[in-house]
GROMACS .gro file of C-alpha atoms in nm:
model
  352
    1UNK     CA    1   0.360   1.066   2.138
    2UNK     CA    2   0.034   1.024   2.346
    3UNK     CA    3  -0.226   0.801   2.250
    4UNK     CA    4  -0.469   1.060   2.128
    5UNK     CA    5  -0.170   1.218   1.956
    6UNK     CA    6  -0.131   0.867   1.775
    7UNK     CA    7  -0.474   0.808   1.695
    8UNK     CA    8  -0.527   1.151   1.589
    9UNK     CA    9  -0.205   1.054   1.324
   10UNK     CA   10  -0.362   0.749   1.236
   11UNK     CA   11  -0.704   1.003   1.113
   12UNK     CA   12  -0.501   1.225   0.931
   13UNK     CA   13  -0.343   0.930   0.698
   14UNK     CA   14  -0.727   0.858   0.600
   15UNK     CA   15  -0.879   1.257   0.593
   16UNK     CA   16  -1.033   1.438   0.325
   17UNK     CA   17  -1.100   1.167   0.061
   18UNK     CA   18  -0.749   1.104   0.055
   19UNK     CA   19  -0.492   0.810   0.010
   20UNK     CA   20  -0.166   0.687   0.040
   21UNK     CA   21   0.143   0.680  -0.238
   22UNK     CA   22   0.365   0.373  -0.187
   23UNK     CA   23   0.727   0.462  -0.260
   24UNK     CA   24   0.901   0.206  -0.051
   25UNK     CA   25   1.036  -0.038  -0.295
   26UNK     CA   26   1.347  -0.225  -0.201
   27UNK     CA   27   1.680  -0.123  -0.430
   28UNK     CA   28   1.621  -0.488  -0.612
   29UNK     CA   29   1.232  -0.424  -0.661
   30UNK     CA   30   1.318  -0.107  -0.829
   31UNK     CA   31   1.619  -0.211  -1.046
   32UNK     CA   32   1.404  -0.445  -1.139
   33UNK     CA   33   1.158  -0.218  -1.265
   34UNK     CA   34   1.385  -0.003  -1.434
   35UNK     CA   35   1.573  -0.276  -1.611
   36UNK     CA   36   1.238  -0.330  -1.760
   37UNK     CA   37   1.190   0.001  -1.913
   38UNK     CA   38   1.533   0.006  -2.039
   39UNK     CA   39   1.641   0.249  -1.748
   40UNK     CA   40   1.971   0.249  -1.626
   41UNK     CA   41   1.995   0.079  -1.273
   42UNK     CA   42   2.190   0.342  -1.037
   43UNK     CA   43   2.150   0.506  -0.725
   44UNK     CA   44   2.118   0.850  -0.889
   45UNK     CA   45   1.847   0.719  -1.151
   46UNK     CA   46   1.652   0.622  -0.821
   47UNK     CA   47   1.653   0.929  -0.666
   48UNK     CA   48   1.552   1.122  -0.981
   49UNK     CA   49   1.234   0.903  -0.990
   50UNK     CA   50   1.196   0.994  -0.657
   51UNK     CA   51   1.255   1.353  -0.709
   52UNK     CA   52   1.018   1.338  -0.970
   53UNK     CA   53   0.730   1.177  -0.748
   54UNK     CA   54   0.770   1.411  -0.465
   55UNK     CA   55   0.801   1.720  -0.661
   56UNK     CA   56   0.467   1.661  -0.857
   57UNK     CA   57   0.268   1.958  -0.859
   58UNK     CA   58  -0.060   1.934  -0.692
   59UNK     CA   59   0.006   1.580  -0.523
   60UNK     CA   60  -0.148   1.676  -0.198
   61UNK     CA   61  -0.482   1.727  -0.305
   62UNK     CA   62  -0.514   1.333  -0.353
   63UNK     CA   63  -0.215   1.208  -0.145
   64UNK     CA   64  -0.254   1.230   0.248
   65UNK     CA   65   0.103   1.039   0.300
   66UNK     CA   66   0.398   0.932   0.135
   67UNK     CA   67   0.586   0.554   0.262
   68UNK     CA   68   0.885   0.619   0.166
   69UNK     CA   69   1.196   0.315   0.206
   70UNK     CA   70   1.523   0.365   0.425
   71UNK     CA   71   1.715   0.495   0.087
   72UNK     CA   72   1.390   0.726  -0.013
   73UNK     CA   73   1.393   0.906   0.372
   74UNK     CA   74   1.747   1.018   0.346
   75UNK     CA   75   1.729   1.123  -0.064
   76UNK     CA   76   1.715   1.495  -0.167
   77UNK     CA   77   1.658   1.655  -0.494
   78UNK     CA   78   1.911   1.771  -0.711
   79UNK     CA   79   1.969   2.107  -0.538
   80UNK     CA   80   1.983   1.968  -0.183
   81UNK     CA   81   1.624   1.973  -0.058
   82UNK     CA   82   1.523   1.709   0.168
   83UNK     CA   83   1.254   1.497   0.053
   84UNK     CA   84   1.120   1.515   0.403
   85UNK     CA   85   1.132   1.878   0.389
   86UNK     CA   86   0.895   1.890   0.047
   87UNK     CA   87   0.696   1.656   0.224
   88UNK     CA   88   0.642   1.854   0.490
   89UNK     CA   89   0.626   2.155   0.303
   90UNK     CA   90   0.301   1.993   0.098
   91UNK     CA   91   0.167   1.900   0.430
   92UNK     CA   92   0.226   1.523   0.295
   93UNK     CA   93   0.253   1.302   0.625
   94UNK     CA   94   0.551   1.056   0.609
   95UNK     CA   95   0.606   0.690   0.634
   96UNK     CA   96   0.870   0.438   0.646
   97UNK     CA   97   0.921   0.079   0.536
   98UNK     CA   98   1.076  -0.107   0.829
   99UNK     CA   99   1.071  -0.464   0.739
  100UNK     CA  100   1.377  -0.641   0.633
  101UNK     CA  101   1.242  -0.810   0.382
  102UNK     CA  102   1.138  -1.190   0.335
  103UNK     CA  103   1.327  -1.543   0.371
  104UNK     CA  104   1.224  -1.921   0.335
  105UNK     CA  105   1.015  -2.036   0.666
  106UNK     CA  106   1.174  -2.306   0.796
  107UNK     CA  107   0.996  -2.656   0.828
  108UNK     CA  108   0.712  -2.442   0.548
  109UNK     CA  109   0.843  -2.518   0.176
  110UNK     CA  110   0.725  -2.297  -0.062
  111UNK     CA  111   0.643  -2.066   0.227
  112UNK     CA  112   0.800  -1.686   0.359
  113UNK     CA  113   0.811  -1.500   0.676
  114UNK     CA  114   0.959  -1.135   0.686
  115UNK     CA  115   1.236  -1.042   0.918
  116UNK     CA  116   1.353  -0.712   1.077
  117UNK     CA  117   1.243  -0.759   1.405
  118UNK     CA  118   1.605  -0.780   1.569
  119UNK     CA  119   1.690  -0.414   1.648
  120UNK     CA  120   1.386  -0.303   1.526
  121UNK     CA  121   1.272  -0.050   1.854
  122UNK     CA  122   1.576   0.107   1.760
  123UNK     CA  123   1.545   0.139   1.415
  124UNK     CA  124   1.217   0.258   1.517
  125UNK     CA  125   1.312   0.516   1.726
  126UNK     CA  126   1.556   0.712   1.507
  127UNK     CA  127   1.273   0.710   1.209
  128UNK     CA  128   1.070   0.878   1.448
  129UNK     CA  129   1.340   1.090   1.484
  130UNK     CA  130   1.409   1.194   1.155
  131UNK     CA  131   1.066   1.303   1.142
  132UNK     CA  132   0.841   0.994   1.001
  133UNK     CA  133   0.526   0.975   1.162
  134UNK     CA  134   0.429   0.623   1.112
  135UNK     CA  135   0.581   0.280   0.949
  136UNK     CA  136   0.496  -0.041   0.729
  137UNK     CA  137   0.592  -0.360   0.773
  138UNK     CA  138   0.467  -0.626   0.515
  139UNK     CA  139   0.354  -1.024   0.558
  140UNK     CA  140   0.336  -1.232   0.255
  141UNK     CA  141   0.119  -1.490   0.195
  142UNK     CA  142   0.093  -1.770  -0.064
  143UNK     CA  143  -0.215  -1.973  -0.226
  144UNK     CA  144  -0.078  -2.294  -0.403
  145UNK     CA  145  -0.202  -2.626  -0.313
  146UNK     CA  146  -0.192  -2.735   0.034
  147UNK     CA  147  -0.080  -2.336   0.114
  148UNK     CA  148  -0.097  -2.150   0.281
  149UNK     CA  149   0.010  -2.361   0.640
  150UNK     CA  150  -0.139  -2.260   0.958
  151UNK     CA  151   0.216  -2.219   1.045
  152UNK     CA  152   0.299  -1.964   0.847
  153UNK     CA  153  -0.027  -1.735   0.852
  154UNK     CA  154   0.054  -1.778   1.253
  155UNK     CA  155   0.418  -1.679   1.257
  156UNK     CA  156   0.363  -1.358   0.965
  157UNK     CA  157   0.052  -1.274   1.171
  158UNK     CA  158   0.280  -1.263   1.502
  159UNK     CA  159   0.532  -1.096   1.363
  160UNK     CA  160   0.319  -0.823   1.244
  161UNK     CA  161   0.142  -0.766   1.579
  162UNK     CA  162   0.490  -0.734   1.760
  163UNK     CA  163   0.583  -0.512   1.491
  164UNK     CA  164   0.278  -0.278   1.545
  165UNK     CA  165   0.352  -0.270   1.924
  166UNK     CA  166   0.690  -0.134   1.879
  167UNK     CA  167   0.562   0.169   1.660
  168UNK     CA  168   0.310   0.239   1.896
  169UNK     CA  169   0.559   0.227   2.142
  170UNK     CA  170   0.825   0.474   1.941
  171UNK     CA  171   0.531   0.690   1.857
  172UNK     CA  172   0.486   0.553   1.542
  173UNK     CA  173   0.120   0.463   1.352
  174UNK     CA  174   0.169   0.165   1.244
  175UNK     CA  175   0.014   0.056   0.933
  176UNK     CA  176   0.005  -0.364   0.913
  177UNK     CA  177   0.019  -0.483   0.568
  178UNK     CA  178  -0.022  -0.899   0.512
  179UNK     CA  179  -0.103  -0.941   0.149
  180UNK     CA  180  -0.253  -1.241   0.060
  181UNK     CA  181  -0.029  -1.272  -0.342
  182UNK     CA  182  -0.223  -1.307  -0.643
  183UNK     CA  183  -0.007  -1.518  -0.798
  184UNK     CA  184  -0.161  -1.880  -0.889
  185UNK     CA  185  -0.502  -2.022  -0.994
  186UNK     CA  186  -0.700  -1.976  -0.751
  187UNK     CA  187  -1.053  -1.857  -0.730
  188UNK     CA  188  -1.184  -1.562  -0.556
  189UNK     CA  189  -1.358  -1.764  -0.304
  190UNK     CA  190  -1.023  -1.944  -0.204
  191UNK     CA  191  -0.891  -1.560  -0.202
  192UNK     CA  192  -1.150  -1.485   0.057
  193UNK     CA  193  -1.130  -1.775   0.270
  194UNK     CA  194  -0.748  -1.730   0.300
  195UNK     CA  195  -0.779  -1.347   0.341
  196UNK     CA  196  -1.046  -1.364   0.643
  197UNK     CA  197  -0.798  -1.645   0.811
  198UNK     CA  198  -0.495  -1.403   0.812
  199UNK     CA  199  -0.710  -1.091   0.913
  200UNK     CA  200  -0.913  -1.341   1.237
  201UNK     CA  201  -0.500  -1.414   1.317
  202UNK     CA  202  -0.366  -1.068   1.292
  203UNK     CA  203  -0.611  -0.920   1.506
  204UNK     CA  204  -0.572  -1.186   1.724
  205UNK     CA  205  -0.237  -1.154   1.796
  206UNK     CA  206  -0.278  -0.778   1.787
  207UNK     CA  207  -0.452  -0.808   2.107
  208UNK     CA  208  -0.261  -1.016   2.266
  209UNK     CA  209   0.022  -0.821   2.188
  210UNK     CA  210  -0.143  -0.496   2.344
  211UNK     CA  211  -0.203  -0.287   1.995
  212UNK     CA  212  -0.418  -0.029   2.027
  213UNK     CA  213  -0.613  -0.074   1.738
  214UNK     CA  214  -0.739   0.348   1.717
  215UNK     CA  215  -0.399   0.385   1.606
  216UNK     CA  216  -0.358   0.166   1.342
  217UNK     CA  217  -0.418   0.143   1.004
  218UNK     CA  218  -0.432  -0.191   0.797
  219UNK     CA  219  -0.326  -0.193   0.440
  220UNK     CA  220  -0.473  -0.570   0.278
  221UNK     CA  221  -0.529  -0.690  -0.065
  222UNK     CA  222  -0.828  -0.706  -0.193
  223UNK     CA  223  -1.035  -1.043  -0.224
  224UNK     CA  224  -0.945  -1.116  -0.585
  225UNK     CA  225  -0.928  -1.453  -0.807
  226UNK     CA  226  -0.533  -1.546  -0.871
  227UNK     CA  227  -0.416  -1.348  -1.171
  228UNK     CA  228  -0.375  -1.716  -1.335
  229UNK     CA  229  -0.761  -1.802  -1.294
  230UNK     CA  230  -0.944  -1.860  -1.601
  231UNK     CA  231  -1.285  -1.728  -1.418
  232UNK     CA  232  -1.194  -1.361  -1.351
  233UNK     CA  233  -1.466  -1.196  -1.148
  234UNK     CA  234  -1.611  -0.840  -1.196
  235UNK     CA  235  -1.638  -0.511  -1.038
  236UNK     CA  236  -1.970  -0.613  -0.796
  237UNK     CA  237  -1.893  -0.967  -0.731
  238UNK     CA  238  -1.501  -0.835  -0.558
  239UNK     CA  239  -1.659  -0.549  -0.413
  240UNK     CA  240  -1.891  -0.774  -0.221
  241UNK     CA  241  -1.660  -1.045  -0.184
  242UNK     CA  242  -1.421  -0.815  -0.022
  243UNK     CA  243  -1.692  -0.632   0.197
  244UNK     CA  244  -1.805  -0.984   0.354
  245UNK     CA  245  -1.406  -1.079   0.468
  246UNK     CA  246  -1.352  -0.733   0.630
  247UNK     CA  247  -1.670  -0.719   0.802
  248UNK     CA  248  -1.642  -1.051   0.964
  249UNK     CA  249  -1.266  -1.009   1.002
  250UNK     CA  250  -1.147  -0.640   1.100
  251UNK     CA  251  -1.213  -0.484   1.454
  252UNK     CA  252  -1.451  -0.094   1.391
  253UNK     CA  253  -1.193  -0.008   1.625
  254UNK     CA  254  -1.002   0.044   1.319
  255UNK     CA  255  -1.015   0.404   1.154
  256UNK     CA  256  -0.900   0.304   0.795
  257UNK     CA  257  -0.804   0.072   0.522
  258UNK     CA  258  -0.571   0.127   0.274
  259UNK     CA  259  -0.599  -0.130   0.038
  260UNK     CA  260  -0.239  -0.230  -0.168
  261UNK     CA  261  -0.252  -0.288  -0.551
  262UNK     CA  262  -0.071  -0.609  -0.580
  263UNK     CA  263   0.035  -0.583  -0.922
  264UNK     CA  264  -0.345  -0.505  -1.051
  265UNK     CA  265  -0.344  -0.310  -1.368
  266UNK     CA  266  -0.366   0.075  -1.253
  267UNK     CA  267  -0.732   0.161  -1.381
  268UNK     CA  268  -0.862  -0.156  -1.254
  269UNK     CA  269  -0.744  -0.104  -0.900
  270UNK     CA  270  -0.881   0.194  -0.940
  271UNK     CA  271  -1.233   0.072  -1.053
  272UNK     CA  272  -1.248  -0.192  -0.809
  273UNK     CA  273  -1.230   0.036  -0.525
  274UNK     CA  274  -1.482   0.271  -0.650
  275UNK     CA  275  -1.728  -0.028  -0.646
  276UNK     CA  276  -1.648  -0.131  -0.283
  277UNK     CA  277  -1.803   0.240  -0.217
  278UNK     CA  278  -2.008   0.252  -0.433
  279UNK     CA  279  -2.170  -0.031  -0.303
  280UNK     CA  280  -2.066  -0.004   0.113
  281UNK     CA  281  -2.023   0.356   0.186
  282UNK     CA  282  -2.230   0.439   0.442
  283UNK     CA  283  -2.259   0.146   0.547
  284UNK     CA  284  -1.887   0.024   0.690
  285UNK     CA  285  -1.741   0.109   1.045
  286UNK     CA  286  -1.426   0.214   0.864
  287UNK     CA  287  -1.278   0.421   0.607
  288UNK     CA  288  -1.209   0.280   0.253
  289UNK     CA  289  -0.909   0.425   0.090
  290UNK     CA  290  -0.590   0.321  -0.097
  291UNK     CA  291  -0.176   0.233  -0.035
  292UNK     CA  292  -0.113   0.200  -0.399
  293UNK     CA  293   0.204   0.169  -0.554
  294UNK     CA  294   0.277   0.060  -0.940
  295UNK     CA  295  -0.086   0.150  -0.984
  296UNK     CA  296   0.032   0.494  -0.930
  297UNK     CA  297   0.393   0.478  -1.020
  298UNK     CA  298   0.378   0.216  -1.313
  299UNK     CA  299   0.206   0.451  -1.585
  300UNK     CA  300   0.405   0.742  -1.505
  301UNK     CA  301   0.746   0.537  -1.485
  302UNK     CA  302   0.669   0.417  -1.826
  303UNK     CA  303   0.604   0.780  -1.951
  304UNK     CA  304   0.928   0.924  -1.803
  305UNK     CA  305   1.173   0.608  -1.904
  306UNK     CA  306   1.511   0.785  -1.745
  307UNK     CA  307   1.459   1.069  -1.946
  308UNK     CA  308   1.480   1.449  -1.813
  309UNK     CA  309   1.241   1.543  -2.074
  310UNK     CA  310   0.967   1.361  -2.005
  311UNK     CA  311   0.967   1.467  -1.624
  312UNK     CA  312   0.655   1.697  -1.692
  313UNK     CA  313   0.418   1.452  -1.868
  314UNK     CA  314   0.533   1.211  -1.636
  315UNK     CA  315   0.405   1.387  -1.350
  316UNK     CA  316   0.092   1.462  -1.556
  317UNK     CA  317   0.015   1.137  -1.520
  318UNK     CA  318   0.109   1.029  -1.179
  319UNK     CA  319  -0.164   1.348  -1.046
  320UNK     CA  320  -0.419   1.195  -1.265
  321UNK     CA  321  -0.385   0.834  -1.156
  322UNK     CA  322  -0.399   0.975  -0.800
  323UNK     CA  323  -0.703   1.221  -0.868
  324UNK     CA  324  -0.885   0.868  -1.025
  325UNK     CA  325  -0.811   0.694  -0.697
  326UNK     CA  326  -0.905   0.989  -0.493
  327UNK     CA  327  -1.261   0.959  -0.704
  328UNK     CA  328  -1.263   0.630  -0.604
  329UNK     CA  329  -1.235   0.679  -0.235
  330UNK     CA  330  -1.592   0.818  -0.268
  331UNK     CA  331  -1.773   0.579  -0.539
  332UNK     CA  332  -1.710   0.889  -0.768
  333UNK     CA  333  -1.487   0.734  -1.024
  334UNK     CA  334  -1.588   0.705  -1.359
  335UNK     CA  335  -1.359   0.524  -1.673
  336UNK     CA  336  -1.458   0.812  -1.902
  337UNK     CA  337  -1.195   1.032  -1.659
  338UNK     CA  338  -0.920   0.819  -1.820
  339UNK     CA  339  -0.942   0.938  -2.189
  340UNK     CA  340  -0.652   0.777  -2.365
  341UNK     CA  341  -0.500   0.610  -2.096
  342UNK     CA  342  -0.115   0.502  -2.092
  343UNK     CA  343  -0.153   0.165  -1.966
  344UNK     CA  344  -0.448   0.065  -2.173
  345UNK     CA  345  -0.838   0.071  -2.002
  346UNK     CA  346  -0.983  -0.243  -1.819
  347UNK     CA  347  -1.179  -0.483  -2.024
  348UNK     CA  348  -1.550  -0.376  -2.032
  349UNK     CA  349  -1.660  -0.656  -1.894
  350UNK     CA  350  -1.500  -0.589  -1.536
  351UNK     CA  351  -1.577  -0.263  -1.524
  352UNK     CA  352  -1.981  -0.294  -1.519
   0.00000   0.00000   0.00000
């Protein structure tokens, strides 16, 4: 694939007020889930949740792309249709997860790096072939005292430039994903100072590493106190908090960002980005959209608990928590959309 051909990808992932659905968990990450909810833990109970996301009616007119897990890509619904194939037929671009997952960081206690680069042009190569049209790869990175190390923002920010290079190289958009975790006590202006250092060292390395940023997207978290902080800030105060990191920190060279949910309750992700454009649009270099997973998934997965019979309302609520977030994407969100919400609304207080 050309360059123009790649960047032209890379627009398409962030067109028409759309966003992204996350289905990538690992096998564990989803067991774990489903365990949970009381839902058996089996390859076939996986792919009906699966079959059940890609199948819902109307997805495409709030989903531009699907990232879908090396399981997920090679599933098909109970009467032998390709996932890819619905995909395609929905004109819902695909994705792959390509990392391998995280391990310790040597010589960095309390500290991970993800791994998959080993084979990974390859790997690369028959996604592409398969029909995926771009790829995720995931950092991690931890706020606890004395964390994160230079070390290890260095080595996940390296790895995720040579990562990008390879898709690029395959013919692959890659979309770069180092999440700063929410876990711990932290405050939200800890959250930004460690969010603008990983961005400055991604970037860096990107260019070093020869990624054309025009054909990249960047999927971060959003500057946020730790979900353990007893001063929880509200809508405004992260919207502006977040706006000031990714000026300062991400290249205009970049056509999107697709910000991940983290574990943040589903309407609150939701509201959150609708005040970043609320506040911003117009006014950014970029585009502001959304990678969410269990703020999709999580409401609907609830609703549909293993059972065949709940498959419709299920789906009912997976379009609606993607029409909110498609709202969002242009400051047009409003809580009175939810009604009676599954999952229970977000405290008044940060939703002003």
């Amino acid at each position: 694939m050309s360059p123009d051909q790649l960047a032209h990808v890379a627009w398409e992932l962030i067109a028409q007020d759309k966003g992204l659905l996350a289905i990538d968990e690992s096998i564990g990450t989803c067991n774990r889930r489903f365990a949970a909810l009381g839902i058996p833990q089996t390859a076939e109970k996986r792919r009906e949740w699966r079959e059940l996301l890609v199948t819902t009616p109307k997805l495409r007119q709030s989903i531009s792309a699907v990232i879908l897990s090396d399981e997920t890509i090679r599933q098909t619904t109970g009467d032998g249709t390709s996932f890819l194939s619905l995909l395609a037929d929905a004109e819902i671009i695909p994705g792959i997860k390509v990392d391998a997952g995280t391990t310790d960081l040597a010589g960095h206690p309390g500290e991970k790096i993800t791994e998959g680069l080993d084979g990974l042009g390859a790997r690369l190569d028959d996604y592409a072939r398969i029909g995926a049209r771009f790829a995720k790869w995931r950092g991690i990175i931890t706020i606890a005292d004395g964390l994160p190390s230079r070390g290890c923002i260095e080595a996940n920010a390296q790895a995720l430039a040579r990562y990008a290079a390879l898709c690029q190289q395959a013919g692959l958009v890659p979309m770069i994903e180092p999440e700063v975790l929410m876990a711990g006590r932290h405050d939200i202006a800890r959250c930004g100072e460690v969010t603008e250092a990983v961005l400055r060292a991604v970037f860096r390395h990107c260019y070093e590493q020869g990624v054309a940023l025009e054909s990249a997207i960047l999927k971060p978290n959003m500057v946020i106190a730790g979900a353990d902080c007893p001063a929880q800030p509200g809508l405004d105060e992260i919207a502006d908090a977040t706006l000031a990191v990714l000026l300062r920190a991400v290249p205009a060279a970049v056509p999107g960002i697709a910000f991940l949910s983290g574990g943040q309750p589903a309407e609150l992700a939701t509201a959150r980005l609708n005040a970043m454009n609320v506040r911003f649009l117009g006014r950014m270099p970029w585009r502001l959209t959304f990678s969410f997973a269990r703020a999709i998934q999580q409401p609907a997965l609830e609703i549909w608990g293993g059972q065949r019979d709940n498959v419709q309302a299920a789906q009912a609520m997976l379009a609606h928590r993607a029409e909110c977030d498609r709202a969002a994407r242009g400051g047009g969100y409003d809580p009175t959309m939810e009604g009676e919400p599954h999952s229970g609304a977000p405290s008044p207080a940060l939703i002003r």
